[in-house]
mmCIF file of C-alpha atoms and ligand atoms in Angstrom:
data_model
loop_
_atom_site.group_PDB
_atom_site.id
_atom_site.type_symbol
_atom_site.label_atom_id
_atom_site.label_comp_id
_atom_site.label_asym_id
_atom_site.label_seq_id
_atom_site.Cartn_x
_atom_site.Cartn_y
_atom_site.Cartn_z
ATOM 1 C CA MET A 98 0.002 -0.066 0.025
ATOM 2 C CA HIS A 99 1.204 3.440 -0.855
ATOM 3 C CA PRO A 100 2.456 5.054 2.330
ATOM 4 C CA MET A 101 0.070 8.064 1.879
ATOM 5 C CA LEU A 102 -2.742 5.784 1.351
ATOM 6 C CA ASN A 103 -1.862 4.054 4.577
ATOM 7 C CA ILE A 104 -1.983 7.460 6.554
ATOM 8 C CA ALA A 105 -5.474 8.107 4.866
ATOM 9 C CA VAL A 106 -6.822 4.603 6.035
ATOM 10 C CA ARG A 107 -5.317 5.146 9.515
ATOM 11 C CA ALA A 108 -7.039 8.633 9.745
ATOM 12 C CA ALA A 109 -10.336 7.090 8.527
ATOM 13 C CA ARG A 110 -10.318 4.282 10.987
ATOM 14 C CA ASN A 111 -9.459 6.746 13.846
ATOM 15 C CA ALA A 112 -12.435 8.937 12.866
ATOM 16 C CA GLY A 113 -14.580 5.966 12.292
ATOM 17 C CA ASN A 114 -13.887 4.759 15.937
ATOM 18 C CA VAL A 115 -15.000 8.233 17.166
ATOM 19 C CA ILE A 116 -18.218 7.954 15.163
ATOM 20 C CA ALA A 117 -19.006 4.423 15.803
ATOM 21 C CA LYS A 118 -18.619 5.024 19.616
ATOM 22 C CA ALA A 119 -20.848 8.005 19.526
ATOM 23 C CA TYR A 120 -23.309 6.186 17.476
ATOM 24 C CA GLU A 121 -23.893 3.822 20.605
ATOM 25 C CA GLN A 122 -25.142 6.807 22.567
ATOM 26 C CA LEU A 123 -26.768 9.004 20.174
ATOM 27 C CA GLU A 124 -28.760 10.772 22.822
ATOM 28 C CA LYS A 125 -25.665 12.417 23.965
ATOM 29 C CA VAL A 126 -24.796 13.838 20.520
ATOM 30 C CA GLU A 127 -24.984 17.670 20.355
ATOM 31 C CA VAL A 128 -26.605 18.764 17.183
ATOM 32 C CA GLU A 129 -26.309 22.307 16.050
ATOM 33 C CA GLN A 130 -27.887 24.033 12.904
ATOM 34 C CA LYS A 131 -25.400 25.256 10.345
ATOM 35 C CA GLY A 132 -27.996 26.500 7.710
ATOM 36 C CA SER A 133 -31.398 25.666 6.603
ATOM 37 C CA ASN A 134 -31.877 21.663 6.704
ATOM 38 C CA ASP A 135 -28.211 21.396 7.433
ATOM 39 C CA PHE A 136 -26.754 20.241 10.774
ATOM 40 C CA VAL A 137 -23.433 19.565 12.333
ATOM 41 C CA THR A 138 -22.617 17.748 15.587
ATOM 42 C CA ASN A 139 -19.835 17.632 18.001
ATOM 43 C CA VAL A 140 -19.135 14.140 16.403
ATOM 44 C CA ASP A 141 -18.413 15.739 12.923
ATOM 45 C CA LYS A 142 -15.849 18.066 14.744
ATOM 46 C CA GLU A 143 -14.250 15.276 16.985
ATOM 47 C CA ALA A 144 -13.975 13.101 13.923
ATOM 48 C CA GLU A 145 -12.307 15.803 11.834
ATOM 49 C CA LEU A 146 -9.898 16.541 14.675
ATOM 50 C CA ALA A 147 -8.984 12.839 14.805
ATOM 51 C CA ILE A 148 -8.149 12.879 11.020
ATOM 52 C CA ILE A 149 -6.362 16.263 11.241
ATOM 53 C CA ASN A 150 -4.205 15.000 14.009
ATOM 54 C CA THR A 151 -3.285 11.699 12.182
ATOM 55 C CA ILE A 152 -2.349 13.550 8.982
ATOM 56 C CA ARG A 153 -0.436 16.177 10.753
ATOM 57 C CA LYS A 154 1.616 13.647 12.841
ATOM 58 C CA SER A 155 3.113 12.246 9.445
ATOM 59 C CA TYR A 156 2.896 15.237 7.138
ATOM 60 C CA PRO A 157 2.994 18.384 9.251
ATOM 61 C CA ASP A 158 3.641 20.648 6.332
ATOM 62 C CA HIS A 159 0.822 19.438 3.967
ATOM 63 C CA CYS A 160 -2.299 21.570 3.308
ATOM 64 C CA ILE A 161 -5.663 20.534 4.492
ATOM 65 C CA VAL A 162 -9.310 21.428 3.393
ATOM 66 C CA ALA A 163 -11.910 19.976 5.734
ATOM 67 C CA GLU A 164 -15.720 20.621 5.876
ATOM 68 C CA GLU A 165 -15.835 21.966 9.506
ATOM 69 C CA SER A 166 -12.340 23.589 9.752
ATOM 70 C CA GLY A 167 -11.943 25.096 6.226
ATOM 71 C CA GLU A 168 -8.606 25.626 4.781
ATOM 72 C CA LEU A 169 -5.474 24.862 7.070
ATOM 73 C CA ALA A 170 -2.412 26.159 5.190
ATOM 74 C CA GLY A 171 0.999 24.359 5.140
ATOM 75 C CA SER A 172 4.293 25.134 3.382
ATOM 76 C CA GLU A 173 3.949 22.082 1.199
ATOM 77 C CA THR A 174 1.362 23.725 -1.111
ATOM 78 C CA ASP A 175 1.532 20.896 -3.664
ATOM 79 C CA TYR A 176 -0.038 18.477 -1.019
ATOM 80 C CA GLN A 177 -3.584 19.037 -0.161
ATOM 81 C CA TRP A 178 -5.820 16.699 1.956
ATOM 82 C CA VAL A 179 -9.638 16.952 1.326
ATOM 83 C CA ILE A 180 -11.678 15.784 4.189
ATOM 84 C CA ASP A 181 -15.196 15.037 4.987
ATOM 85 C CA PRO A 182 -15.113 13.650 8.596
ATOM 86 C CA LEU A 183 -18.805 12.513 8.496
ATOM 87 C CA ASP A 184 -20.592 12.402 5.187
ATOM 88 C CA GLY A 185 -24.297 11.588 5.927
ATOM 89 C CA THR A 186 -24.697 13.484 9.266
ATOM 90 C CA SER A 187 -28.523 13.647 8.829
ATOM 91 C CA ASN A 188 -28.611 9.726 8.765
ATOM 92 C CA PHE A 189 -26.210 9.534 11.699
ATOM 93 C CA VAL A 190 -28.188 11.727 13.966
ATOM 94 C CA ARG A 191 -31.498 9.822 13.244
ATOM 95 C CA GLY A 192 -29.738 6.449 13.840
ATOM 96 C CA ILE A 193 -29.754 5.407 10.219
ATOM 97 C CA PRO A 194 -26.666 3.345 9.752
ATOM 98 C CA HIS A 195 -25.523 4.855 6.333
ATOM 99 C CA PHE A 196 -22.723 7.287 6.659
ATOM 100 C CA ALA A 197 -19.025 7.537 6.018
ATOM 101 C CA VAL A 198 -15.542 9.193 6.501
ATOM 102 C CA SER A 199 -14.041 10.517 3.303
ATOM 103 C CA ILE A 200 -10.469 11.468 2.846
ATOM 104 C CA ALA A 201 -8.596 12.324 -0.346
ATOM 105 C CA LEU A 202 -5.104 13.494 -1.032
ATOM 106 C CA ARG A 203 -4.625 15.790 -3.977
ATOM 107 C CA VAL A 204 -1.027 16.359 -5.447
ATOM 108 C CA LYS A 205 -0.594 19.342 -7.504
ATOM 109 C CA GLY A 206 -4.317 19.321 -7.978
ATOM 110 C CA LYS A 207 -4.633 15.754 -9.050
ATOM 111 C CA THR A 208 -6.325 13.208 -6.703
ATOM 112 C CA GLU A 209 -3.797 10.460 -5.841
ATOM 113 C CA GLN A 210 -5.304 8.912 -2.932
ATOM 114 C CA GLY A 211 -8.694 8.219 -1.563
ATOM 115 C CA VAL A 212 -10.539 6.444 1.122
ATOM 116 C CA VAL A 213 -14.327 6.171 2.061
ATOM 117 C CA PHE A 214 -14.877 4.281 5.311
ATOM 118 C CA ASP A 215 -18.249 3.046 6.601
ATOM 119 C CA PRO A 216 -17.590 2.439 10.274
ATOM 120 C CA ILE A 217 -20.816 0.649 10.977
ATOM 121 C CA ASN A 218 -20.703 -2.040 8.236
ATOM 122 C CA ASN A 219 -16.843 -1.975 8.470
ATOM 123 C CA GLU A 220 -16.316 -1.300 4.609
ATOM 124 C CA LEU A 221 -13.252 0.449 3.565
ATOM 125 C CA PHE A 222 -13.253 1.596 0.009
ATOM 126 C CA ALA A 223 -9.719 2.815 -1.085
ATOM 127 C CA ALA A 224 -7.845 3.681 -4.169
ATOM 128 C CA THR A 225 -4.437 4.954 -5.419
ATOM 129 C CA ARG A 226 -4.478 6.456 -8.736
ATOM 130 C CA GLY A 227 -3.274 3.920 -11.358
ATOM 131 C CA SER A 228 -3.718 0.998 -8.944
ATOM 132 C CA GLY A 229 -7.361 0.081 -9.117
ATOM 133 C CA ALA A 230 -9.966 0.423 -6.421
ATOM 134 C CA GLN A 231 -10.591 -2.021 -3.455
ATOM 135 C CA LEU A 232 -13.293 -2.867 -0.897
ATOM 136 C CA ASN A 233 -11.605 -4.320 2.164
ATOM 137 C CA GLY A 234 -8.615 -5.388 0.015
ATOM 138 C CA TYR A 235 -10.516 -7.052 -2.753
ATOM 139 C CA ARG A 236 -10.615 -5.467 -6.225
ATOM 140 C CA ILE A 237 -13.882 -3.788 -7.179
ATOM 141 C CA ARG A 238 -15.236 -2.759 -10.618
ATOM 142 C CA THR A 239 -18.362 -0.841 -11.977
ATOM 143 C CA THR A 240 -21.169 -2.606 -13.611
ATOM 144 C CA ASN A 241 -20.981 -3.153 -17.431
ATOM 145 C CA ALA A 242 -24.555 -1.865 -17.973
ATOM 146 C CA LYS A 243 -25.032 -0.742 -21.649
ATOM 147 C CA ASP A 244 -28.180 1.313 -21.276
ATOM 148 C CA LEU A 245 -30.321 2.674 -18.660
ATOM 149 C CA LYS A 246 -32.793 -0.337 -18.784
ATOM 150 C CA GLY A 247 -32.628 -2.361 -15.735
ATOM 151 C CA THR A 248 -30.200 -0.037 -13.937
ATOM 152 C CA LEU A 249 -30.312 1.224 -10.300
ATOM 153 C CA LEU A 250 -29.105 4.699 -10.071
ATOM 154 C CA ALA A 251 -28.156 6.738 -6.929
ATOM 155 C CA THR A 252 -28.945 10.495 -6.648
ATOM 156 C CA GLY A 253 -29.214 13.265 -4.130
ATOM 157 C CA PHE A 254 -31.898 15.892 -3.782
ATOM 158 C CA PRO A 255 -30.936 19.641 -3.896
ATOM 159 C CA PHE A 256 -31.948 20.025 -0.243
ATOM 160 C CA LYS A 257 -29.922 23.228 0.146
ATOM 161 C CA GLN A 258 -30.624 24.670 -3.234
ATOM 162 C CA LYS A 259 -34.364 24.261 -3.371
ATOM 163 C CA HIS A 260 -34.503 26.870 -6.194
ATOM 164 C CA HIS A 261 -33.075 24.014 -8.386
ATOM 165 C CA SER A 262 -35.780 21.503 -7.548
ATOM 166 C CA GLU A 263 -37.792 22.204 -10.560
ATOM 167 C CA SER A 264 -35.051 21.318 -12.934
ATOM 168 C CA TYR A 265 -34.102 18.480 -10.745
ATOM 169 C CA MET A 266 -37.476 16.803 -10.646
ATOM 170 C CA ALA A 267 -37.652 17.360 -14.489
ATOM 171 C CA ILE A 268 -34.502 15.372 -14.845
ATOM 172 C CA PHE A 269 -35.507 12.828 -12.262
ATOM 173 C CA ALA A 270 -38.762 12.143 -14.000
ATOM 174 C CA ASP A 271 -37.038 11.707 -17.446
ATOM 175 C CA LEU A 272 -34.505 9.229 -16.032
ATOM 176 C CA PHE A 273 -37.004 7.397 -13.898
ATOM 177 C CA THR A 274 -39.028 6.234 -16.944
ATOM 178 C CA ASP A 275 -35.979 4.445 -18.233
ATOM 179 C CA VAL A 276 -34.101 3.066 -15.158
ATOM 180 C CA ALA A 277 -35.190 0.106 -12.843
ATOM 181 C CA ASP A 278 -35.102 2.328 -9.723
ATOM 182 C CA MET A 279 -33.484 5.275 -8.024
ATOM 183 C CA ARG A 280 -32.017 5.601 -4.511
ATOM 184 C CA ARG A 281 -31.361 8.643 -2.355
ATOM 185 C CA ALA A 282 -29.378 7.164 0.614
ATOM 186 C CA GLY A 283 -27.929 10.367 1.914
ATOM 187 C CA SER A 284 -24.116 10.056 1.508
ATOM 188 C CA ALA A 285 -22.545 11.160 -1.699
ATOM 189 C CA ALA A 286 -19.333 9.645 -0.747
ATOM 190 C CA LEU A 287 -20.873 6.238 -0.292
ATOM 191 C CA ASP A 288 -22.883 6.567 -3.544
ATOM 192 C CA LEU A 289 -19.680 6.939 -5.433
ATOM 193 C CA ALA A 290 -17.990 4.100 -3.613
ATOM 194 C CA TYR A 291 -21.176 2.028 -4.267
ATOM 195 C CA VAL A 292 -20.812 2.825 -8.053
ATOM 196 C CA ALA A 293 -17.311 1.650 -7.777
ATOM 197 C CA ALA A 294 -18.361 -1.650 -6.163
ATOM 198 C CA GLY A 295 -20.967 -2.282 -8.896
ATOM 199 C CA ARG A 296 -23.822 -1.841 -6.315
ATOM 200 C CA TYR A 297 -25.306 1.074 -8.244
ATOM 201 C CA ASP A 298 -24.850 1.554 -12.061
ATOM 202 C CA GLY A 299 -24.535 5.230 -11.782
ATOM 203 C CA PHE A 300 -24.895 8.439 -9.659
ATOM 204 C CA TRP A 301 -25.916 11.936 -10.452
ATOM 205 C CA GLU A 302 -26.308 14.872 -8.017
ATOM 206 C CA LEU A 303 -25.798 18.715 -7.992
ATOM 207 C CA GLY A 304 -24.443 21.214 -5.762
ATOM 208 C CA LEU A 305 -21.838 18.887 -4.193
ATOM 209 C CA LYS A 306 -18.552 20.240 -2.292
ATOM 210 C CA PRO A 307 -15.222 18.980 -3.046
ATOM 211 C CA TRP A 308 -14.937 17.115 0.128
ATOM 212 C CA ASP A 309 -18.256 15.160 -0.593
ATOM 213 C CA PHE A 310 -16.800 13.562 -3.733
ATOM 214 C CA ALA A 311 -12.935 13.988 -3.777
ATOM 215 C CA ALA A 312 -12.140 10.420 -2.504
ATOM 216 C CA GLY A 313 -15.335 8.743 -4.040
ATOM 217 C CA GLU A 314 -14.353 10.252 -7.374
ATOM 218 C CA LEU A 315 -11.019 8.574 -7.470
ATOM 219 C CA ILE A 316 -12.358 5.248 -6.256
ATOM 220 C CA ALA A 317 -15.082 5.214 -8.769
ATOM 221 C CA LYS A 318 -12.609 6.037 -11.557
ATOM 222 C CA GLU A 319 -10.054 3.327 -10.441
ATOM 223 C CA ALA A 320 -13.006 0.828 -10.685
ATOM 224 C CA GLY A 321 -13.827 1.672 -14.323
ATOM 225 C CA ALA A 322 -16.142 4.749 -14.031
ATOM 226 C CA ILE A 323 -15.956 8.061 -15.641
ATOM 227 C CA VAL A 324 -17.033 11.178 -13.729
ATOM 228 C CA THR A 325 -18.283 14.285 -15.578
ATOM 229 C CA ASP A 326 -20.233 17.415 -14.883
ATOM 230 C CA PHE A 327 -23.716 17.839 -16.334
ATOM 231 C CA ALA A 328 -22.606 18.921 -19.661
ATOM 232 C CA GLY A 329 -20.126 15.891 -20.029
ATOM 233 C CA ASN A 330 -17.079 18.059 -19.214
ATOM 234 C CA HIS A 331 -14.762 18.206 -16.189
ATOM 235 C CA GLU A 332 -15.665 21.378 -14.510
ATOM 236 C CA TYR A 333 -17.520 19.652 -11.548
ATOM 237 C CA LEU A 334 -15.079 21.067 -9.118
ATOM 238 C CA LYS A 335 -16.604 24.350 -9.811
ATOM 239 C CA SER A 336 -20.254 23.460 -10.534
ATOM 240 C CA GLY A 337 -20.474 20.606 -7.964
ATOM 241 C CA ASN A 338 -22.685 18.650 -10.411
ATOM 242 C CA LEU A 339 -21.524 15.233 -10.978
ATOM 243 C CA VAL A 340 -22.467 12.209 -13.192
ATOM 244 C CA ALA A 341 -20.682 8.865 -12.519
ATOM 245 C CA GLY A 342 -20.846 5.364 -13.923
ATOM 246 C CA ASN A 343 -19.400 3.414 -16.781
ATOM 247 C CA PRO A 344 -18.980 5.530 -20.042
ATOM 248 C CA LYS A 345 -22.155 3.965 -21.706
ATOM 249 C CA VAL A 346 -24.276 4.838 -18.458
ATOM 250 C CA VAL A 347 -23.025 8.296 -18.134
ATOM 251 C CA LYS A 348 -23.485 9.131 -21.811
ATOM 252 C CA GLN A 349 -27.255 8.061 -21.392
ATOM 253 C CA ILE A 350 -27.620 10.045 -18.019
ATOM 254 C CA LEU A 351 -26.177 13.031 -19.714
ATOM 255 C CA GLY A 352 -28.612 12.687 -22.701
ATOM 256 C CA LYS A 353 -31.484 12.925 -20.326
ATOM 257 C CA ILE A 354 -29.925 15.817 -18.408
ATOM 258 C CA ARG A 355 -29.101 17.882 -21.588
ATOM 259 C CA PRO A 356 -32.581 19.125 -22.465
ATOM 260 C CA HIS A 357 -32.946 20.434 -18.872
ATOM 261 C CA LEU A 358 -29.834 22.467 -18.511
ATOM 262 C CA THR A 359 -30.786 26.117 -17.772
ATOM 263 C CA GLU A 360 -28.803 29.239 -17.049
ATOM 264 C CA SER A 361 -28.419 28.469 -13.353
ATOM 265 C CA ILE A 362 -27.611 24.570 -14.167
ATOM 266 C CA SER A 363 -25.515 24.713 -17.175
ATOM 267 C CA ARG A 364 -22.901 22.066 -16.444
HETATM 268 P P1 LIG B 460 -22.924 15.914 5.148
HETATM 269 O O1 LIG B 460 -23.591 14.920 5.726
HETATM 270 O O2 LIG B 460 -21.342 15.887 5.114
HETATM 271 O O3 LIG B 460 -23.310 17.171 5.101
HETATM 272 C C1 LIG B 460 -24.759 15.647 -0.752
HETATM 273 O O4 LIG B 460 -26.011 15.025 -0.687
HETATM 274 C C2 LIG B 460 -24.300 15.823 0.633
HETATM 275 O O5 LIG B 460 -24.969 16.675 1.324
HETATM 276 C C3 LIG B 460 -24.308 14.513 1.429
HETATM 277 O O6 LIG B 460 -23.186 13.877 1.195
HETATM 278 C C4 LIG B 460 -24.251 15.058 2.898
HETATM 279 O O7 LIG B 460 -23.099 15.512 3.389
HETATM 280 C C5 LIG B 460 -25.248 16.362 2.734
HETATM 281 N N1 LIG B 460 -26.679 16.020 2.888
HETATM 282 C C6 LIG B 460 -27.469 15.185 2.289
HETATM 283 N N2 LIG B 460 -28.617 15.173 2.612
HETATM 284 C C7 LIG B 460 -28.607 16.177 3.680
HETATM 285 C C8 LIG B 460 -29.753 16.786 4.314
HETATM 286 N N3 LIG B 460 -30.897 16.237 4.325
HETATM 287 N N4 LIG B 460 -29.429 17.769 5.210
HETATM 288 C C9 LIG B 460 -28.055 18.065 5.243
HETATM 289 N N5 LIG B 460 -26.997 17.602 4.565
HETATM 290 C C10 LIG B 460 -27.372 16.741 3.709
HETATM 291 CA CA1 LIG B 461 -22.284 18.835 6.657
HETATM 292 CA CA1 LIG B 462 -20.599 15.670 2.764
HETATM 293 CA CA1 LIG B 463 -19.823 16.147 6.581
#
């Protein structure tokens, strides 16, 4: 295992321990409102500190971008860790066992290492660029679906950007007529990891933040997926709008999205 992936895994397991322990006593978790329909807990923050401390011990000069701490500068500006300590907080606080720790390392802007860890099901999805993707050490691959017929897609609702819901629902309706079914499980990081593992055939969501998808994107790609924005390009770091799946599935999803692109959702 690459030494930097090893540190990412160690950090993810440390955070996972914090989260799994807190999950046993949910009534003690302190929930704080961040924005409308948007919550953070003391557990998000403690898990994030566990990750930052683990990384800083080995790489004190690397830069870090984390959901709850923001940007932490370092003198090694080529190295940036992108962290979501708890992806799926709304599931976590409700006792729904579907959430994950997400950690990626970008080197000169390119994602080189990625880990998505589900501490309840003890599933560790990991990838190093160029070396394939693994689930608990076993190689994983995307499905080889050729069209949308019979597929299971994952998505996320624009819960924070409700002004997008009309376009979102129009795309949903068009896709829904062709696919077998759609899932909205509440963790974008796990959605991408599940695409990598062949559990979902594809995934699409808008308005994501870099920490939601940085690790899952690499894991999905290393499992044979492509990831694009809504226009089929690679501007999703800016737009936050992602489509993932094998190339044939992505092409068909994009075909369904294209007629609904507007000025506000253009790519
Ligand atoms: P979070 O739990 O780290 O905030 C994309 O759907 C992302 O938005 C999820 O990965 C999740 O990240 C967050 N999210 C999803 N549903 C949410 C909801 N109902 N309220 C707040 N955040 C949500
Ligand atoms: Ca959050
Ligand atoms: Ca998130
Ligand atoms: Ca989070």
